[in-house]
CSV table of C-alpha atoms and ligand atoms in Angstrom, one decimal:
chain,number,residue,atom,x,y,z
A,1,UNK,CA,164.6,-13.2,37.3
A,2,UNK,CA,160.9,-13.3,36.7
A,3,UNK,CA,159.8,-16.7,35.6
A,4,UNK,CA,161.6,-19.8,34.3
A,5,UNK,CA,165.3,-19.1,33.8
A,6,UNK,CA,165.4,-21.7,31.0
A,7,UNK,CA,162.6,-20.0,29.0
A,8,UNK,CA,163.6,-16.9,26.9
A,9,UNK,CA,161.9,-13.7,27.8
A,10,UNK,CA,160.8,-10.7,25.8
A,11,UNK,CA,161.9,-8.5,28.7
A,12,UNK,CA,165.4,-7.3,27.8
A,13,UNK,CA,167.0,-6.7,31.3
A,14,UNK,CA,167.6,-10.0,32.9
A,15,UNK,CA,170.2,-12.3,34.3
A,16,UNK,CA,168.9,-15.6,33.0
A,17,UNK,CA,172.2,-16.9,31.7
A,18,UNK,CA,173.7,-16.4,35.2
A,19,UNK,CA,170.9,-18.2,36.9
A,20,UNK,CA,171.1,-21.1,34.4
A,21,UNK,CA,174.9,-21.2,35.1
A,22,UNK,CA,174.2,-21.5,38.8
A,23,UNK,CA,171.6,-24.3,38.3
A,24,UNK,CA,173.9,-26.1,35.9
A,25,UNK,CA,176.7,-26.0,38.5
A,26,UNK,CA,174.5,-27.7,41.0
A,27,UNK,CA,173.1,-30.2,38.5
A,28,UNK,CA,176.7,-31.3,37.8
A,29,UNK,CA,177.6,-31.3,41.5
A,30,UNK,CA,174.6,-33.6,42.3
A,31,UNK,CA,175.0,-35.6,39.0
A,32,UNK,CA,171.5,-34.8,37.7
A,33,UNK,CA,170.5,-36.6,34.5
A,34,UNK,CA,171.6,-34.2,31.7
A,35,UNK,CA,168.4,-34.4,29.8
A,36,UNK,CA,166.0,-34.4,32.8
A,37,UNK,CA,166.7,-31.6,35.3
A,38,UNK,CA,165.2,-28.3,36.1
A,39,UNK,CA,165.9,-25.8,38.8
A,40,UNK,CA,166.0,-22.2,39.8
A,41,UNK,CA,167.6,-19.8,42.2
A,42,UNK,CA,165.2,-19.4,45.1
A,43,UNK,CA,164.9,-16.8,47.9
A,44,UNK,CA,166.0,-19.3,50.5
A,45,UNK,CA,166.3,-23.0,51.5
A,46,UNK,CA,162.7,-22.8,52.8
A,47,UNK,CA,161.5,-22.0,49.3
A,48,UNK,CA,163.4,-24.9,47.9
A,49,UNK,CA,161.7,-27.2,50.5
A,50,UNK,CA,158.3,-25.8,49.7
A,51,UNK,CA,158.9,-26.4,46.0
A,52,UNK,CA,160.1,-30.0,46.6
A,53,UNK,CA,157.0,-30.7,48.8
A,54,UNK,CA,154.6,-29.2,46.3
A,55,UNK,CA,156.0,-31.3,43.4
A,56,UNK,CA,155.7,-34.3,45.6
A,57,UNK,CA,152.1,-33.5,46.4
A,58,UNK,CA,151.3,-33.0,42.7
A,59,UNK,CA,152.8,-36.4,42.0
A,60,UNK,CA,151.1,-38.1,45.0
A,61,UNK,CA,148.0,-36.0,46.1
A,62,UNK,CA,147.3,-38.8,48.6
A,63,UNK,CA,150.9,-39.1,49.8
A,64,UNK,CA,152.1,-38.9,53.4
A,65,UNK,CA,155.2,-36.9,54.3
A,66,UNK,CA,157.7,-38.8,56.5
A,67,UNK,CA,160.3,-36.7,58.2
A,68,UNK,CA,162.3,-36.7,61.5
A,69,UNK,CA,161.3,-34.6,64.5
A,70,UNK,CA,164.6,-32.7,64.2
A,71,UNK,CA,163.6,-31.5,60.7
A,72,UNK,CA,163.6,-27.8,60.0
A,73,UNK,CA,160.3,-26.0,60.4
A,74,UNK,CA,160.0,-25.3,56.6
A,75,UNK,CA,158.9,-28.9,56.0
A,76,UNK,CA,156.1,-28.6,58.6
A,77,UNK,CA,155.3,-25.3,57.0
A,78,UNK,CA,154.9,-27.0,53.6
A,79,UNK,CA,152.6,-29.6,55.1
A,80,UNK,CA,150.5,-26.8,56.5
A,81,UNK,CA,150.5,-24.7,53.3
A,82,UNK,CA,149.7,-27.6,51.0
A,83,UNK,CA,147.5,-29.5,53.5
A,84,UNK,CA,149.5,-32.7,53.4
A,85,UNK,CA,149.5,-35.4,56.0
A,86,UNK,CA,152.8,-35.7,57.9
A,87,UNK,CA,154.3,-38.4,60.1
A,88,UNK,CA,156.9,-37.1,62.4
A,89,UNK,CA,159.4,-39.8,63.2
A,90,UNK,CA,161.6,-39.8,66.3
A,91,UNK,CA,165.3,-39.5,66.0
A,92,UNK,CA,168.3,-41.5,67.2
A,93,UNK,CA,170.6,-39.7,69.7
A,94,UNK,CA,172.8,-38.5,66.8
A,95,UNK,CA,169.9,-36.7,65.3
A,96,UNK,CA,169.2,-39.1,62.4
A,97,UNK,CA,165.7,-40.4,61.7
A,98,UNK,CA,164.9,-43.6,63.7
A,99,UNK,CA,164.8,-46.1,60.8
A,100,UNK,CA,162.9,-48.8,62.7
A,101,UNK,CA,160.1,-46.4,63.7
A,102,UNK,CA,160.1,-45.1,60.1
A,103,UNK,CA,159.6,-48.7,58.8
A,104,UNK,CA,156.7,-49.3,61.2
A,105,UNK,CA,155.0,-46.0,60.1
A,106,UNK,CA,155.5,-46.9,56.4
A,107,UNK,CA,153.9,-50.3,57.0
A,108,UNK,CA,151.0,-48.8,59.0
A,109,UNK,CA,150.2,-46.4,56.1
A,110,UNK,CA,150.6,-49.0,53.3
A,111,UNK,CA,148.4,-48.1,50.4
A,112,UNK,CA,149.3,-44.4,50.5
A,113,UNK,CA,152.4,-43.2,48.7
A,114,UNK,CA,155.4,-42.1,50.8
A,115,UNK,CA,156.9,-38.6,50.5
A,116,UNK,CA,160.3,-38.9,52.2
A,117,UNK,CA,162.1,-35.8,53.4
A,118,UNK,CA,165.7,-36.7,53.9
A,119,UNK,CA,167.7,-34.3,56.1
A,120,UNK,CA,171.2,-33.7,54.7
A,121,UNK,CA,172.3,-31.8,57.8
A,122,UNK,CA,169.8,-30.9,60.5
A,123,UNK,CA,169.8,-27.4,61.9
A,124,UNK,CA,171.0,-28.1,65.4
A,125,UNK,CA,173.1,-31.3,65.3
A,126,UNK,CA,174.1,-31.4,61.6
A,127,UNK,CA,172.7,-34.9,61.4
A,128,UNK,CA,172.6,-36.6,58.0
A,129,UNK,CA,169.8,-39.1,57.5
A,130,UNK,CA,171.3,-42.2,55.8
A,131,UNK,CA,169.7,-42.1,52.3
A,132,UNK,CA,170.7,-45.7,51.5
A,133,UNK,CA,169.2,-46.9,54.7
A,134,UNK,CA,166.0,-45.0,54.0
A,135,UNK,CA,165.8,-46.5,50.5
A,136,UNK,CA,166.3,-49.9,52.0
A,137,UNK,CA,163.6,-49.3,54.6
A,138,UNK,CA,161.1,-48.3,51.8
A,139,UNK,CA,162.0,-51.5,50.1
A,140,UNK,CA,161.5,-53.6,53.2
A,141,UNK,CA,158.2,-51.9,53.9
A,142,UNK,CA,157.0,-52.9,50.5
A,143,UNK,CA,157.1,-49.6,48.6
A,144,UNK,CA,158.1,-49.9,44.9
A,145,UNK,CA,159.7,-46.9,43.2
A,146,UNK,CA,156.4,-45.7,41.8
A,147,UNK,CA,155.1,-45.4,45.3
A,148,UNK,CA,157.6,-42.9,46.8
A,149,UNK,CA,159.1,-39.5,46.3
A,150,UNK,CA,162.4,-38.5,47.8
A,151,UNK,CA,163.2,-34.9,48.7
A,152,UNK,CA,166.5,-34.0,50.3
A,153,UNK,CA,166.6,-30.9,52.5
A,154,UNK,CA,170.3,-30.1,51.9
A,155,UNK,CA,170.0,-26.5,53.2
A,156,UNK,CA,173.2,-27.0,55.2
A,157,UNK,CA,175.3,-29.8,53.8
A,158,UNK,CA,174.1,-30.6,50.2
A,159,UNK,CA,176.7,-28.1,49.0
A,160,UNK,CA,179.6,-29.6,50.7
A,161,UNK,CA,178.8,-33.4,50.8
A,162,UNK,CA,180.2,-33.9,47.3
A,163,UNK,CA,183.5,-32.5,48.4
A,164,UNK,CA,183.9,-34.5,51.6
A,165,UNK,CA,186.0,-37.7,51.3
A,166,UNK,CA,184.1,-40.8,52.3
A,167,UNK,CA,180.8,-39.0,52.7
A,168,UNK,CA,177.7,-40.9,51.6
A,169,UNK,CA,176.9,-40.0,48.0
A,170,UNK,CA,174.3,-37.3,47.5
A,171,UNK,CA,173.3,-37.4,43.9
A,172,UNK,CA,170.6,-38.1,41.4
A,173,UNK,CA,172.6,-41.0,39.9
A,174,UNK,CA,170.8,-43.8,41.7
A,175,UNK,CA,167.5,-42.7,40.2
A,176,UNK,CA,165.9,-42.5,43.7
A,177,UNK,CA,166.2,-38.8,44.4
A,178,UNK,CA,163.5,-36.5,43.1
A,179,UNK,CA,164.6,-33.1,44.4
A,180,UNK,CA,167.3,-31.4,46.4
A,181,UNK,CA,167.1,-27.9,48.1
A,182,UNK,CA,170.0,-25.9,49.4
A,183,UNK,CA,170.4,-22.6,51.2
A,184,UNK,CA,172.8,-20.1,49.9
A,185,UNK,CA,173.1,-17.9,53.0
A,186,UNK,CA,173.9,-20.8,55.4
A,187,UNK,CA,177.1,-22.7,54.6
A,188,UNK,CA,178.0,-20.7,51.6
A,189,UNK,CA,177.5,-17.5,53.5
A,190,UNK,CA,176.0,-15.6,50.6
A,191,UNK,CA,175.4,-12.0,51.7
A,192,UNK,CA,171.9,-11.9,50.4
A,193,UNK,CA,169.2,-14.5,51.1
A,194,UNK,CA,169.0,-17.2,48.4
A,195,UNK,CA,169.0,-20.9,47.7
A,196,UNK,CA,168.8,-23.4,44.9
A,197,UNK,CA,166.1,-25.9,44.1
A,198,UNK,CA,166.9,-28.7,41.7
A,199,UNK,CA,164.6,-31.5,40.5
A,200,UNK,CA,163.7,-33.7,37.6
A,201,UNK,CA,162.2,-31.9,34.6
A,202,UNK,CA,159.4,-34.5,34.4
A,203,UNK,CA,158.2,-33.4,37.9
A,204,UNK,CA,158.0,-29.7,36.9
A,205,UNK,CA,156.1,-30.5,33.8
A,206,UNK,CA,153.3,-31.8,36.0
A,207,UNK,CA,152.7,-28.3,37.5
A,208,UNK,CA,153.4,-26.2,34.4
A,209,UNK,CA,150.7,-23.9,33.2
A,210,UNK,CA,150.6,-21.7,30.1
A,211,UNK,CA,150.4,-18.1,31.0
B,301,PLP,C1,168.0,-23.0,57.6
B,301,PLP,C2,167.5,-24.3,57.2
B,301,PLP,C3,166.5,-24.4,56.2
B,301,PLP,C4,165.9,-23.2,55.6
B,301,PLP,O1,166.9,-22.3,55.0
B,301,PLP,P1,166.6,-20.8,54.8
B,301,PLP,O2,167.5,-20.5,53.6
B,301,PLP,O3,167.0,-20.1,56.0
B,301,PLP,O4,165.2,-20.6,54.4
B,301,PLP,C5,166.1,-25.6,55.8
B,301,PLP,N1,166.6,-26.7,56.4
B,301,PLP,C6,167.6,-26.7,57.3
B,301,PLP,C7,168.1,-28.0,57.9
B,301,PLP,C8,168.0,-25.5,57.8
B,301,PLP,O5,169.0,-25.4,58.7
């Protein structure tokens, strides 16, 4: 579809209701607040990551991206496109972000908001950054909720985490997740490139422009 799937169009040929159904499915899967979510079907996981990073930058123009060195290149691409500062944090042998180094970097950059990219399945090792630990680290480093933005790159696993028994919860319920991106042609195996970006409506309102 051209444009916002939630906004009616005067163009007769469209598939908005299908796109909205897809977005609603993921909103339910990730327990997005019923009155505060927005999303769309993207061309790929990369686009969802770009979208998440752009919304983060609009919220925090002076923010610093924190992400692990095993992060997919699309996050580095976003930093490049949108001219955002980025701190690349080393990883533990399993491929998760090194939480201690993350804390030191957060403390060193105190005063500038944190834009956290959380990997829900890295490309090579399938490592899942521990969201609860990252939230704990932000707290210990002295970042209140108004000083950070959390994006989850769920290109690989965001789709299946909710179905895995004993997996850490990936959802909007805690109020600490701002956006999630997933790739449709990776784990789901969709035959054409696609993805889904989901976020809070309040974040999108910041970038809305009347056309
Ligand atoms: C592949 C991948 C992406 C990007 O997904 P595309 O749909 O190929 O653009 C993002 N993050 C991770 C971890 C990936 O493996």
